[in-house]
CSV table of N, CA and C in Angstrom, one decimal:
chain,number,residue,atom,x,y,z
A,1321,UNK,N,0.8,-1.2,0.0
A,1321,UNK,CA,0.0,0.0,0.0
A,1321,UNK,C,0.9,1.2,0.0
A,1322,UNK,N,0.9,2.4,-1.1
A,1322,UNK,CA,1.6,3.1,-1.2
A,1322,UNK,C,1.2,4.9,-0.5
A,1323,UNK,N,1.5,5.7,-0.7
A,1323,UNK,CA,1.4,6.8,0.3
A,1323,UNK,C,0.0,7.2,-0.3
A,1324,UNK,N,-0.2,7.6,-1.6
A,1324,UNK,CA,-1.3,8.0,-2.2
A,1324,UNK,C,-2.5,6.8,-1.6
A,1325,UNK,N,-2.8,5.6,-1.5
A,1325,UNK,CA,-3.6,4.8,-1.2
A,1325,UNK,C,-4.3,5.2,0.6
A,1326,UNK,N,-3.2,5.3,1.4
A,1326,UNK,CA,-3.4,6.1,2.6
A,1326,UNK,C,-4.0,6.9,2.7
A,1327,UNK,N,-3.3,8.0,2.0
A,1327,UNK,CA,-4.3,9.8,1.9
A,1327,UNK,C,-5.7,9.1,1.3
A,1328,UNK,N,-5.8,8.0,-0.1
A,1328,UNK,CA,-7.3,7.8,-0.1
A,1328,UNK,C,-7.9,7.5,1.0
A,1329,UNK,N,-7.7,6.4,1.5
A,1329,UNK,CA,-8.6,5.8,2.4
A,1329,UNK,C,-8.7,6.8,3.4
A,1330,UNK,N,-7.4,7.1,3.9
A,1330,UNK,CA,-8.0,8.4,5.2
A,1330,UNK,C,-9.0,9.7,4.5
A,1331,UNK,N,-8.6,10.2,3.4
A,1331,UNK,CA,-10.4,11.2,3.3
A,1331,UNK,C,-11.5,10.7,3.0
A,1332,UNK,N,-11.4,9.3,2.6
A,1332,UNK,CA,-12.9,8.7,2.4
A,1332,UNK,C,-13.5,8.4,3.8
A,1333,UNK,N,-12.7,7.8,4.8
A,1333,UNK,CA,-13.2,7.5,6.2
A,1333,UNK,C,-13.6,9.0,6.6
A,1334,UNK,N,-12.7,10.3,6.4
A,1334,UNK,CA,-12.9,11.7,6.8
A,1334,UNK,C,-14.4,12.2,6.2
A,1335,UNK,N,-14.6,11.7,5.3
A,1335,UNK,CA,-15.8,11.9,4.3
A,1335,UNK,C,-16.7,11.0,4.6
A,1336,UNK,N,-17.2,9.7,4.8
A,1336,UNK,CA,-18.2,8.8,5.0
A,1336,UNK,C,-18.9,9.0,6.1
A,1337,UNK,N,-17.5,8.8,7.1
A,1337,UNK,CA,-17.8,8.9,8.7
A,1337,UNK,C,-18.5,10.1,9.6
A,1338,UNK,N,-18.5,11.3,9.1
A,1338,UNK,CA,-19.0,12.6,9.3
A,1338,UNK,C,-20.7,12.6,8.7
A,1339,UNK,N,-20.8,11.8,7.7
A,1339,UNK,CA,-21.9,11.7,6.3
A,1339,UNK,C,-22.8,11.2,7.2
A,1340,UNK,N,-22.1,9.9,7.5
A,1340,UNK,CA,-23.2,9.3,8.2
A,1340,UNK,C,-23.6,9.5,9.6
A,1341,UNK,N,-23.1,10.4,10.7
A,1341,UNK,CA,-23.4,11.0,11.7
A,1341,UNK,C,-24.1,12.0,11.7
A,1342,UNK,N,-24.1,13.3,10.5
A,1342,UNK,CA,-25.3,14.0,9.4
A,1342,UNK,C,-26.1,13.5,9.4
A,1343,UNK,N,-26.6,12.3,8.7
A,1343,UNK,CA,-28.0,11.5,8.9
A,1343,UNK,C,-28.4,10.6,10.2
A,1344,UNK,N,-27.7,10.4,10.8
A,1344,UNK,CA,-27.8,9.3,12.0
A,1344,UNK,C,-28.4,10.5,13.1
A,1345,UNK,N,-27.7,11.6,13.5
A,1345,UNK,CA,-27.6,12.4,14.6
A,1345,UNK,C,-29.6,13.6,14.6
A,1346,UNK,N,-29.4,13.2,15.7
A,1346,UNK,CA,-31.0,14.1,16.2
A,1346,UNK,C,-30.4,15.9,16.7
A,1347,UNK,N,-29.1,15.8,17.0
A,1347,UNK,CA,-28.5,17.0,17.4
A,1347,UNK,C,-27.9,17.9,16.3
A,1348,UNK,N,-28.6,18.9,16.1
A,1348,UNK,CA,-28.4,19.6,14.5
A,1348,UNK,C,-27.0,20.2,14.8
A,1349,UNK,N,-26.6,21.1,15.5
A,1349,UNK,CA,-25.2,21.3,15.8
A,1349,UNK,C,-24.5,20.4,15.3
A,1350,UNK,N,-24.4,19.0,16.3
A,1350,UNK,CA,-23.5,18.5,15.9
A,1350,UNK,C,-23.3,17.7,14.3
A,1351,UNK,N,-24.6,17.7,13.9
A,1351,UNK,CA,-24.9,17.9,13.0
A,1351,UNK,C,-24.0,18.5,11.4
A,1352,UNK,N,-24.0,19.9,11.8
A,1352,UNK,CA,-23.7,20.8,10.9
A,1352,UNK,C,-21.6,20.8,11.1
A,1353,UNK,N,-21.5,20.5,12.2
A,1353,UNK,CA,-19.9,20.4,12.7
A,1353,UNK,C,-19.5,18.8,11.8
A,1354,UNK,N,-20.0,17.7,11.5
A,1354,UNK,CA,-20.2,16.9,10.9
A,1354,UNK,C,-20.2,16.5,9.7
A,1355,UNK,N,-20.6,17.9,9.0
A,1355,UNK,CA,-21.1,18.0,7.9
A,1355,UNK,C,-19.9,18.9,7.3
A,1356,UNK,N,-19.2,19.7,8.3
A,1356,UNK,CA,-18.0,20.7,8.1
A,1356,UNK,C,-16.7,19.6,8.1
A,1357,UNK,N,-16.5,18.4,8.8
A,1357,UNK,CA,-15.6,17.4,8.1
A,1357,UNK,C,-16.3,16.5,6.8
A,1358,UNK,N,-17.1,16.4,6.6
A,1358,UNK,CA,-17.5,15.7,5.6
A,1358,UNK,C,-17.0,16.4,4.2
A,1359,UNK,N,-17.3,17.6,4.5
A,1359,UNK,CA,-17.1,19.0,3.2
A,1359,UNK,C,-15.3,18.6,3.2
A,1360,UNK,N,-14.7,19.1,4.0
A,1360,UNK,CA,-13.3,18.8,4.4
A,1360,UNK,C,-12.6,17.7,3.7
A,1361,UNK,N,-13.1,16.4,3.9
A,1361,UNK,CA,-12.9,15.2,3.1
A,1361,UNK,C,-12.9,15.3,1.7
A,1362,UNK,N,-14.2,15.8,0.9
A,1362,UNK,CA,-14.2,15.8,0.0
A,1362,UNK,C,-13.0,16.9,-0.8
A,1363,UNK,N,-13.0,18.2,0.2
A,1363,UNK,CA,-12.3,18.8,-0.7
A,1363,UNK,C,-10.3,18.3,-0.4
A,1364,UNK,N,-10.2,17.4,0.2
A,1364,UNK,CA,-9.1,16.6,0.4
A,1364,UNK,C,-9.1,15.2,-0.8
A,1365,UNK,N,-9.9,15.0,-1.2
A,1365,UNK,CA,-10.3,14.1,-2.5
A,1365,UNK,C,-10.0,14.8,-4.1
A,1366,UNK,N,-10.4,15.7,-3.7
A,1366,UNK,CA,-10.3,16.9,-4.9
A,1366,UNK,C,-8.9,17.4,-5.3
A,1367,UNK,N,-8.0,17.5,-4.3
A,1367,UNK,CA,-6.5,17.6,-3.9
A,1367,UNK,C,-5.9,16.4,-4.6
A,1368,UNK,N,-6.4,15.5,-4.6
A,1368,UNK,CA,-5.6,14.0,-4.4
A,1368,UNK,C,-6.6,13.6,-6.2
A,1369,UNK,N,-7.0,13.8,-6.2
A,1369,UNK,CA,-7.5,13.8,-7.5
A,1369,UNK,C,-6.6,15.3,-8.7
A,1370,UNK,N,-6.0,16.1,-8.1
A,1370,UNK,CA,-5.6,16.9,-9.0
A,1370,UNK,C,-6.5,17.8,-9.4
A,1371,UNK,N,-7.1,17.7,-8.8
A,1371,UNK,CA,-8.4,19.4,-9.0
A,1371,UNK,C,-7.9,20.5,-8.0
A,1372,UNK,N,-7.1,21.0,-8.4
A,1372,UNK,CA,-7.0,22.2,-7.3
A,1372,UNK,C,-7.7,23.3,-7.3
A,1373,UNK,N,-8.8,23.4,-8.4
A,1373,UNK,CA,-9.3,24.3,-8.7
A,1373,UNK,C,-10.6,24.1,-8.0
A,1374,UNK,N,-11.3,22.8,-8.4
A,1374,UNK,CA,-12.5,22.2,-7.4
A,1374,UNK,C,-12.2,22.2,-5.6
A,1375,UNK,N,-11.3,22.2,-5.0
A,1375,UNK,CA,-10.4,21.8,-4.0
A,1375,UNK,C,-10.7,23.2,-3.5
A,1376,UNK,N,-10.0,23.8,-3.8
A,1376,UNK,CA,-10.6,25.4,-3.4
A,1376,UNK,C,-11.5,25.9,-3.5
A,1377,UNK,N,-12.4,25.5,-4.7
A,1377,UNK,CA,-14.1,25.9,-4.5
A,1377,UNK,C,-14.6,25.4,-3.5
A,1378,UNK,N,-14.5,24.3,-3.0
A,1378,UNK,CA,-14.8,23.3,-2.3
A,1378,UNK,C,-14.7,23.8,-0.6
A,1379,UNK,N,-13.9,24.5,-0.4
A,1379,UNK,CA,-13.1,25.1,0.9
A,1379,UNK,C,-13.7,26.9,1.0
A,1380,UNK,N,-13.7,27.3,-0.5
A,1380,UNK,CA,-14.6,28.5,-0.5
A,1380,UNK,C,-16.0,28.5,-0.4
A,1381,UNK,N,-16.6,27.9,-1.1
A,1381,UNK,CA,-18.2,28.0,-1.2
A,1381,UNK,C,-18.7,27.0,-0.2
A,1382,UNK,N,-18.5,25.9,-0.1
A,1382,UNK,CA,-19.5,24.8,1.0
A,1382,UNK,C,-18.8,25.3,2.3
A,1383,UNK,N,-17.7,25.2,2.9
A,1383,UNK,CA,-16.6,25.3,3.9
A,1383,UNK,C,-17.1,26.7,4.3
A,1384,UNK,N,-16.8,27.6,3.4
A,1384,UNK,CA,-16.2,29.2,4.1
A,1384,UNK,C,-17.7,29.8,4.1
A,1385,UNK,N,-18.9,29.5,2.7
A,1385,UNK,CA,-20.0,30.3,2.8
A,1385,UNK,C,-21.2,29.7,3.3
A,1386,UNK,N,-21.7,28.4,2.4
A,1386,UNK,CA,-22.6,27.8,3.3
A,1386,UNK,C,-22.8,27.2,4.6
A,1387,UNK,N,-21.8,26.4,5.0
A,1387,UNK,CA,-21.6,26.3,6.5
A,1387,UNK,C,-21.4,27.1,7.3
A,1388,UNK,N,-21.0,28.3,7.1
A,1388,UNK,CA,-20.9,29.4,8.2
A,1388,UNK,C,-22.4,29.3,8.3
A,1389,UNK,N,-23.2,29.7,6.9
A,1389,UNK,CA,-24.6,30.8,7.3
A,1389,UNK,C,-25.7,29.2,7.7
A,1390,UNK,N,-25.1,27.9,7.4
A,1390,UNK,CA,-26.1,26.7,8.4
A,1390,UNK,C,-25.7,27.1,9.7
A,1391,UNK,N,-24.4,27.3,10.0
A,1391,UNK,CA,-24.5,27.7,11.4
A,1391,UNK,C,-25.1,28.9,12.5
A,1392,UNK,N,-24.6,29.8,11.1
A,1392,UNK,CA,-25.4,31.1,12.1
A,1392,UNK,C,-26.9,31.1,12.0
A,1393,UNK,N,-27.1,29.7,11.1
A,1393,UNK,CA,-28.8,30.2,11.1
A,1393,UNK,C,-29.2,29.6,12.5
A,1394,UNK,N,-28.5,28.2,12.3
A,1394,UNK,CA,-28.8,27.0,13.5
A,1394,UNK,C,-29.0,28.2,15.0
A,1395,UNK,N,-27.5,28.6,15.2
A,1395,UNK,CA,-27.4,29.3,16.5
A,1395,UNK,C,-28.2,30.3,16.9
A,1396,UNK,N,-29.0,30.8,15.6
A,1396,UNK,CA,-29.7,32.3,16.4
A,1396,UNK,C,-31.4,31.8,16.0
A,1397,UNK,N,-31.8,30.7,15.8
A,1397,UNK,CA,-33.3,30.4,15.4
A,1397,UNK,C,-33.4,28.8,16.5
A,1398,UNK,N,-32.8,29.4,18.0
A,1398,UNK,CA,-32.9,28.2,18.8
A,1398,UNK,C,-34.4,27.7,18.7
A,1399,UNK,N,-35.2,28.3,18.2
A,1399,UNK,CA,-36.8,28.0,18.8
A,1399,UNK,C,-37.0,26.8,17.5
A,1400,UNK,N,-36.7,26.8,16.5
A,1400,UNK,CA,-37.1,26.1,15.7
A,1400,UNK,C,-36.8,24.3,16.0
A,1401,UNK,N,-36.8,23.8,17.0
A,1401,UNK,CA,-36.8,22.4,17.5
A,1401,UNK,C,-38.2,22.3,18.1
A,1402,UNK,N,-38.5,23.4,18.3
A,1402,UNK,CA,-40.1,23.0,19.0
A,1402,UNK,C,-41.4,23.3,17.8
A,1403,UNK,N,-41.0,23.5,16.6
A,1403,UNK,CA,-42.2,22.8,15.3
A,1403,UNK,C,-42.0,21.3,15.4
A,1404,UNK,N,-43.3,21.4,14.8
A,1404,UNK,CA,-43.5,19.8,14.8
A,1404,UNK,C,-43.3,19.4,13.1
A,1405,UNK,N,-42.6,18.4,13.1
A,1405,UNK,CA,-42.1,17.7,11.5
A,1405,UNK,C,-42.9,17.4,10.6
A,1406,UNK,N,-44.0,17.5,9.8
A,1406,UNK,CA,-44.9,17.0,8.7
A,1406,UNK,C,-44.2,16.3,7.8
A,1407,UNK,N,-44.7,14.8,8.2
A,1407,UNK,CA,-43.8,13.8,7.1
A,1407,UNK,C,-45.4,12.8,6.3
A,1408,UNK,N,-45.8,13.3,5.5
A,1408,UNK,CA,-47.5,12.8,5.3
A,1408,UNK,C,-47.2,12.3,3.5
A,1409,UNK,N,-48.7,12.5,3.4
A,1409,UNK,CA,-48.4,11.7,1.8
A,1409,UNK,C,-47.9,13.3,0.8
A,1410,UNK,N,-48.2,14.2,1.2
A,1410,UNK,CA,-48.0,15.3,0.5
A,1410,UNK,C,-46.9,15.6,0.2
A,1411,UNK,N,-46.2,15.6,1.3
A,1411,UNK,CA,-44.5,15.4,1.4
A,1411,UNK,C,-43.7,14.7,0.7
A,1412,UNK,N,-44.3,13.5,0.7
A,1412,UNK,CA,-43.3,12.4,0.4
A,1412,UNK,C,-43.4,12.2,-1.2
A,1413,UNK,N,-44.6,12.6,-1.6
A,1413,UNK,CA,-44.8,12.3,-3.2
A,1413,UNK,C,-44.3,13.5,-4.1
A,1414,UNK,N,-43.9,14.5,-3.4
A,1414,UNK,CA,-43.1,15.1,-4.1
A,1414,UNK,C,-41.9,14.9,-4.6
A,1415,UNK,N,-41.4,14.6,-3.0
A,1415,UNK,CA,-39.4,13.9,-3.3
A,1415,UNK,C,-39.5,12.6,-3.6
A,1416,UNK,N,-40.0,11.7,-3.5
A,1416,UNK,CA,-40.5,10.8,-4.6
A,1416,UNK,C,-40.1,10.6,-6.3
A,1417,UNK,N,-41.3,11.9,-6.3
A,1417,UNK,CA,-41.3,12.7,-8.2
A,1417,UNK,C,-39.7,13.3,-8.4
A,1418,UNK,N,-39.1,14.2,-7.4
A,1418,UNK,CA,-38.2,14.5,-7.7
A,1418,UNK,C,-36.6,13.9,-8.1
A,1419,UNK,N,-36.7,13.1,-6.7
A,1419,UNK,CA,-35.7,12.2,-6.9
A,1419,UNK,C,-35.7,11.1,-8.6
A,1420,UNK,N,-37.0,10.3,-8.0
A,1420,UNK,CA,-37.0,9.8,-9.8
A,1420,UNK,C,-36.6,10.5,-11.0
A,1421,UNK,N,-37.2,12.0,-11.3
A,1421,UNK,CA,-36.5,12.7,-12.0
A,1421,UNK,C,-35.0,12.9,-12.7
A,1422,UNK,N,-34.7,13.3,-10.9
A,1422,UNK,CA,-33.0,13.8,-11.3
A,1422,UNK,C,-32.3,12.6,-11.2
A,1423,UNK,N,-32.9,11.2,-11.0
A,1423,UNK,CA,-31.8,9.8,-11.4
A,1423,UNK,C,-31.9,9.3,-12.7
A,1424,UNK,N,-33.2,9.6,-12.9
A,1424,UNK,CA,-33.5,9.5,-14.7
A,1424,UNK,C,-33.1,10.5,-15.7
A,1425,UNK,N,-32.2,11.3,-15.4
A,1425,UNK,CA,-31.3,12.5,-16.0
A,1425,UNK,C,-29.8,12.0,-15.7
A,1426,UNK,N,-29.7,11.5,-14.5
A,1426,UNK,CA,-28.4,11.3,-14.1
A,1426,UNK,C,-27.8,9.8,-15.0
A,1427,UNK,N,-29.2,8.5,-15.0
A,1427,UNK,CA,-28.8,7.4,-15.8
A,1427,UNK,C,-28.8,7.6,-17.1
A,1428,UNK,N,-29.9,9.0,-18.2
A,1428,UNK,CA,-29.3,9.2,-19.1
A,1428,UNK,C,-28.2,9.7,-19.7
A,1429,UNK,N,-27.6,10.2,-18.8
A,1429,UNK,CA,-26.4,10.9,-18.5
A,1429,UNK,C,-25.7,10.1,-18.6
A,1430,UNK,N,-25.4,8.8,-18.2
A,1430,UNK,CA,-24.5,7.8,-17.9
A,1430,UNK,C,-24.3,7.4,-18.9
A,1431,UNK,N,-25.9,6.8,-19.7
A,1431,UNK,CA,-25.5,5.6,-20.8
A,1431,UNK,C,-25.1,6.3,-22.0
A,1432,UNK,N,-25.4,7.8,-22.2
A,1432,UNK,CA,-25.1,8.7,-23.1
A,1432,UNK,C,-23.6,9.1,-23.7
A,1433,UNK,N,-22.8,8.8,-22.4
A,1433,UNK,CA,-21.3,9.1,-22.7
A,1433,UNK,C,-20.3,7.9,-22.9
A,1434,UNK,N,-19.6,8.5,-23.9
A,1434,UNK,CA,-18.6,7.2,-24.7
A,1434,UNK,C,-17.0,7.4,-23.8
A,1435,UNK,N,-17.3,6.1,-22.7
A,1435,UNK,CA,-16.5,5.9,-22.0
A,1435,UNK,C,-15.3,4.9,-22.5
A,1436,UNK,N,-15.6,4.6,-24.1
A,1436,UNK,CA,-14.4,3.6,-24.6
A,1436,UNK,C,-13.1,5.0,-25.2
A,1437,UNK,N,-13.5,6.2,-25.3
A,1437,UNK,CA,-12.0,6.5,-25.8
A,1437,UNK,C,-11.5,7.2,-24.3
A,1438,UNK,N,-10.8,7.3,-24.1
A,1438,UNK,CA,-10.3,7.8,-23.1
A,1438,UNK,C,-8.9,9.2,-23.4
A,1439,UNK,N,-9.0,10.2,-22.6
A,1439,UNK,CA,-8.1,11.1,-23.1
A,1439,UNK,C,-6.8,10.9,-22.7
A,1440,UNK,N,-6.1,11.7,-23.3
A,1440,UNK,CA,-4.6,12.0,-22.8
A,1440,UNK,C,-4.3,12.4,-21.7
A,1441,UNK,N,-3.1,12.1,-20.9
A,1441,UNK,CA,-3.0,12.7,-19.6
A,1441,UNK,C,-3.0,14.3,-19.9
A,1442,UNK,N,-2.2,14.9,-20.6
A,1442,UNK,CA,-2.4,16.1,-20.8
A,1442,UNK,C,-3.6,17.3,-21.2
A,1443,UNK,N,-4.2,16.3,-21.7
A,1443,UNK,CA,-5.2,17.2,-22.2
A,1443,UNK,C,-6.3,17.1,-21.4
A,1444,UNK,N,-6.6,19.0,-21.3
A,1444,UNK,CA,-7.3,18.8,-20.3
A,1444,UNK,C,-8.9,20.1,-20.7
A,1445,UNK,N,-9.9,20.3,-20.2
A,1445,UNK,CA,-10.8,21.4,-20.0
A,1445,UNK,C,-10.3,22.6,-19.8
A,1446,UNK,N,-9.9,23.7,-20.3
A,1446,UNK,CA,-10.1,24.6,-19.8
A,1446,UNK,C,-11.7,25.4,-18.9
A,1447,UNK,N,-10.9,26.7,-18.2
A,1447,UNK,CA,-11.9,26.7,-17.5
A,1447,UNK,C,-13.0,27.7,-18.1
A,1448,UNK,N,-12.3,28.3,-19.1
A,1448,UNK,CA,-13.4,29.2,-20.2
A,1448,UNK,C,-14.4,28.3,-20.6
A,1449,UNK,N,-13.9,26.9,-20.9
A,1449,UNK,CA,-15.1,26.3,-21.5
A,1449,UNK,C,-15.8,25.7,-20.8
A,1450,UNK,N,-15.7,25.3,-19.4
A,1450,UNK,CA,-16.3,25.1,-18.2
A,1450,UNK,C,-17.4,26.0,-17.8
A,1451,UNK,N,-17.4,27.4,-18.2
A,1451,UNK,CA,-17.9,28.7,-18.3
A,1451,UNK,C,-18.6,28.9,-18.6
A,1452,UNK,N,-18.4,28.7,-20.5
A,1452,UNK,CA,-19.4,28.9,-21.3
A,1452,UNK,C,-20.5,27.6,-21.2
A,1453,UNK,N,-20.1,26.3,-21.2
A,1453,UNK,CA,-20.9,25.3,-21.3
A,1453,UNK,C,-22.2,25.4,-20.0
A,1454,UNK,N,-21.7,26.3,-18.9
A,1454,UNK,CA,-22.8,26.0,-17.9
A,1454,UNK,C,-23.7,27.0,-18.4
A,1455,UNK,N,-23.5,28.0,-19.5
A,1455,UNK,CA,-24.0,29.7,-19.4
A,1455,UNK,C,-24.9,28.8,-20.9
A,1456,UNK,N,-24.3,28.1,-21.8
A,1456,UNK,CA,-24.9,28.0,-22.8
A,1456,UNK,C,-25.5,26.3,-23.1
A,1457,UNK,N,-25.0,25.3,-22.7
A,1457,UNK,CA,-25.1,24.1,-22.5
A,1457,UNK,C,-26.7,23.9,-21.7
A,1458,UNK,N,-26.0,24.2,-20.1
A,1458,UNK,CA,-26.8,23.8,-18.9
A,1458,UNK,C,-27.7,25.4,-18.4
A,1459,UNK,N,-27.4,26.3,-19.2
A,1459,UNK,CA,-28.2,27.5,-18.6
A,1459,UNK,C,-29.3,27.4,-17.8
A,1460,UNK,N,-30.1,26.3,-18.5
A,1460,UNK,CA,-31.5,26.1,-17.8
A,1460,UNK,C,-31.4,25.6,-16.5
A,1461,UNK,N,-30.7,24.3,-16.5
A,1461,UNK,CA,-30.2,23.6,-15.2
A,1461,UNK,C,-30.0,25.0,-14.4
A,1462,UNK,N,-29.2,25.9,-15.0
A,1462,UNK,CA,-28.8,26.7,-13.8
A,1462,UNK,C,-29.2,27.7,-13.4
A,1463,UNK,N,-30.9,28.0,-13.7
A,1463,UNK,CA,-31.3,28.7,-13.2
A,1463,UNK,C,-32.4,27.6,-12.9
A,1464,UNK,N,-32.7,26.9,-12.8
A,1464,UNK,CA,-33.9,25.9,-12.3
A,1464,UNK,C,-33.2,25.8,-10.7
A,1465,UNK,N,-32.2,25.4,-11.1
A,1465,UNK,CA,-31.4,25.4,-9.2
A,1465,UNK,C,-31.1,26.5,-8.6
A,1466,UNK,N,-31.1,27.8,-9.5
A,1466,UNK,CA,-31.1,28.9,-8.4
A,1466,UNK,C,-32.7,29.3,-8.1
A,1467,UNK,N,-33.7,28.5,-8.7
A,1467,UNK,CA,-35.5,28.6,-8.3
A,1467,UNK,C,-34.9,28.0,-7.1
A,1468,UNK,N,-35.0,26.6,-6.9
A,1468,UNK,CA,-34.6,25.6,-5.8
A,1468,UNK,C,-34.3,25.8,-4.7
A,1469,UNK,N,-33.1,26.7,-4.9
A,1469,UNK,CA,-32.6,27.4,-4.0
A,1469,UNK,C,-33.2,28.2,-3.4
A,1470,UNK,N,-33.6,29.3,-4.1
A,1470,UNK,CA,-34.2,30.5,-3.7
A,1470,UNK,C,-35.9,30.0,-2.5
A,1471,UNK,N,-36.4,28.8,-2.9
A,1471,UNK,CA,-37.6,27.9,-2.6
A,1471,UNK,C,-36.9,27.9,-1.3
A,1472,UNK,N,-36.2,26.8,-1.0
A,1472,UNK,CA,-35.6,26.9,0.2
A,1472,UNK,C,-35.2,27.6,1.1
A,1473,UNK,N,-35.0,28.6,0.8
A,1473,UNK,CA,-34.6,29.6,1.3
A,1473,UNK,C,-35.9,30.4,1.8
A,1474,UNK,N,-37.0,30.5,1.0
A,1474,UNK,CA,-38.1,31.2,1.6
A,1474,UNK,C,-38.8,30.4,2.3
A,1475,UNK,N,-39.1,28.8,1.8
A,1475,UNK,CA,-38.9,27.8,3.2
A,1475,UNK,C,-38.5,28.1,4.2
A,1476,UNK,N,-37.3,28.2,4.3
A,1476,UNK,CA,-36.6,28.0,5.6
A,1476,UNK,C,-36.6,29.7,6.4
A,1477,UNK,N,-36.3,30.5,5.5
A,1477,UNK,CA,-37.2,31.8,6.4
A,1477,UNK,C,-38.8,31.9,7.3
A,1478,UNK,N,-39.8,31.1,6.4
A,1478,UNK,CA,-40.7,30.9,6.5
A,1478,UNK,C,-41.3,30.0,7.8
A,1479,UNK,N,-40.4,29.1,7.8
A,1479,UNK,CA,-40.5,28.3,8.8
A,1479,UNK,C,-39.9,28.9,10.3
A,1480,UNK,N,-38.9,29.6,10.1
A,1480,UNK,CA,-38.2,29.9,10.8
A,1480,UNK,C,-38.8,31.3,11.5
A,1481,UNK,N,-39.6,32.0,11.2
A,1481,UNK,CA,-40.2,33.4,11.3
A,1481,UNK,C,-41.4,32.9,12.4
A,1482,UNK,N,-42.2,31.3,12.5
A,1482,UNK,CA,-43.2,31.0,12.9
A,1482,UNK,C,-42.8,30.6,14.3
């Protein structure tokens, strides 16, 4: 087992192990602290994969922006443990529909790409075209997830306001 096989295994355990304490744990704190190694892991995966560019996004946007504002939301909306949870048919047949959705995009996604030629070590993406493809490619995708987002967000104000 060589030095690179180590660093895998150690951020996958740093990454799994936190993941599943996130879903296992009733204590949202610890929670969200759980979820700040999990992030951690992955952007140590991203390192070790040669993304240094994802590696840093990774440590900038989930690490530095969203987990701060899960936390400061967690810490200053103590009251929100005493709603009570609606988990009914209304609920569930939504994320149901959704999930189905985005795995039926994700498997056509899969069988769609020709995984027989493989590229050169050298050649690689730039990040201009990384750029344009989400602006002109996935545009739609990417404003359907800033709806998403924004949903949640007035959810979670919403909820949080009551």
């Amino acid at each position: 087992m060589n030095l690179y096989e180590i660093f895998f295994y150690l951020f996958a355990f740093i990454t799994i192990a936190p993941a599943f304490i996130v879903v296992m744990s009733r204590n949202i704190i610890r929670s969200v602290y759980a979820l700040f190694l999990s992030f951690f892991g992955i952007a140590g995966m991203y390192v070790l994969l040669s993304a240094d560019f994802l590696a840093i996004v990774q440590l900038i946007v989930y690490i530095g922006g969203i987990l701060i504002l899960l936390l400061f939301g967690v810490m200053l909306t103590n009251k929100i443990t005493q709603l009570p949870i609606k988990i009914g048919f209304f609920q569930i047949v939504p994320a149901i529909i959704v999930v189905g959705l985005l795995s039926g995009l994700m498997i056509n996604f899969i069988l769609r790409q020709d995984w027989t030629t493989s590229p050169s070590s050298d050649a690689g993406v730039p990040l201009s075209g990384l750029g344009i493809a989400l602006i002109s490619e996935y545009g739609v995708l990417f404003i359907i997830f800033g709806f998403l987002l924004l949903a949640a967000l007035v959810g979670a104000a919403s909820t949080a306001r009551k």
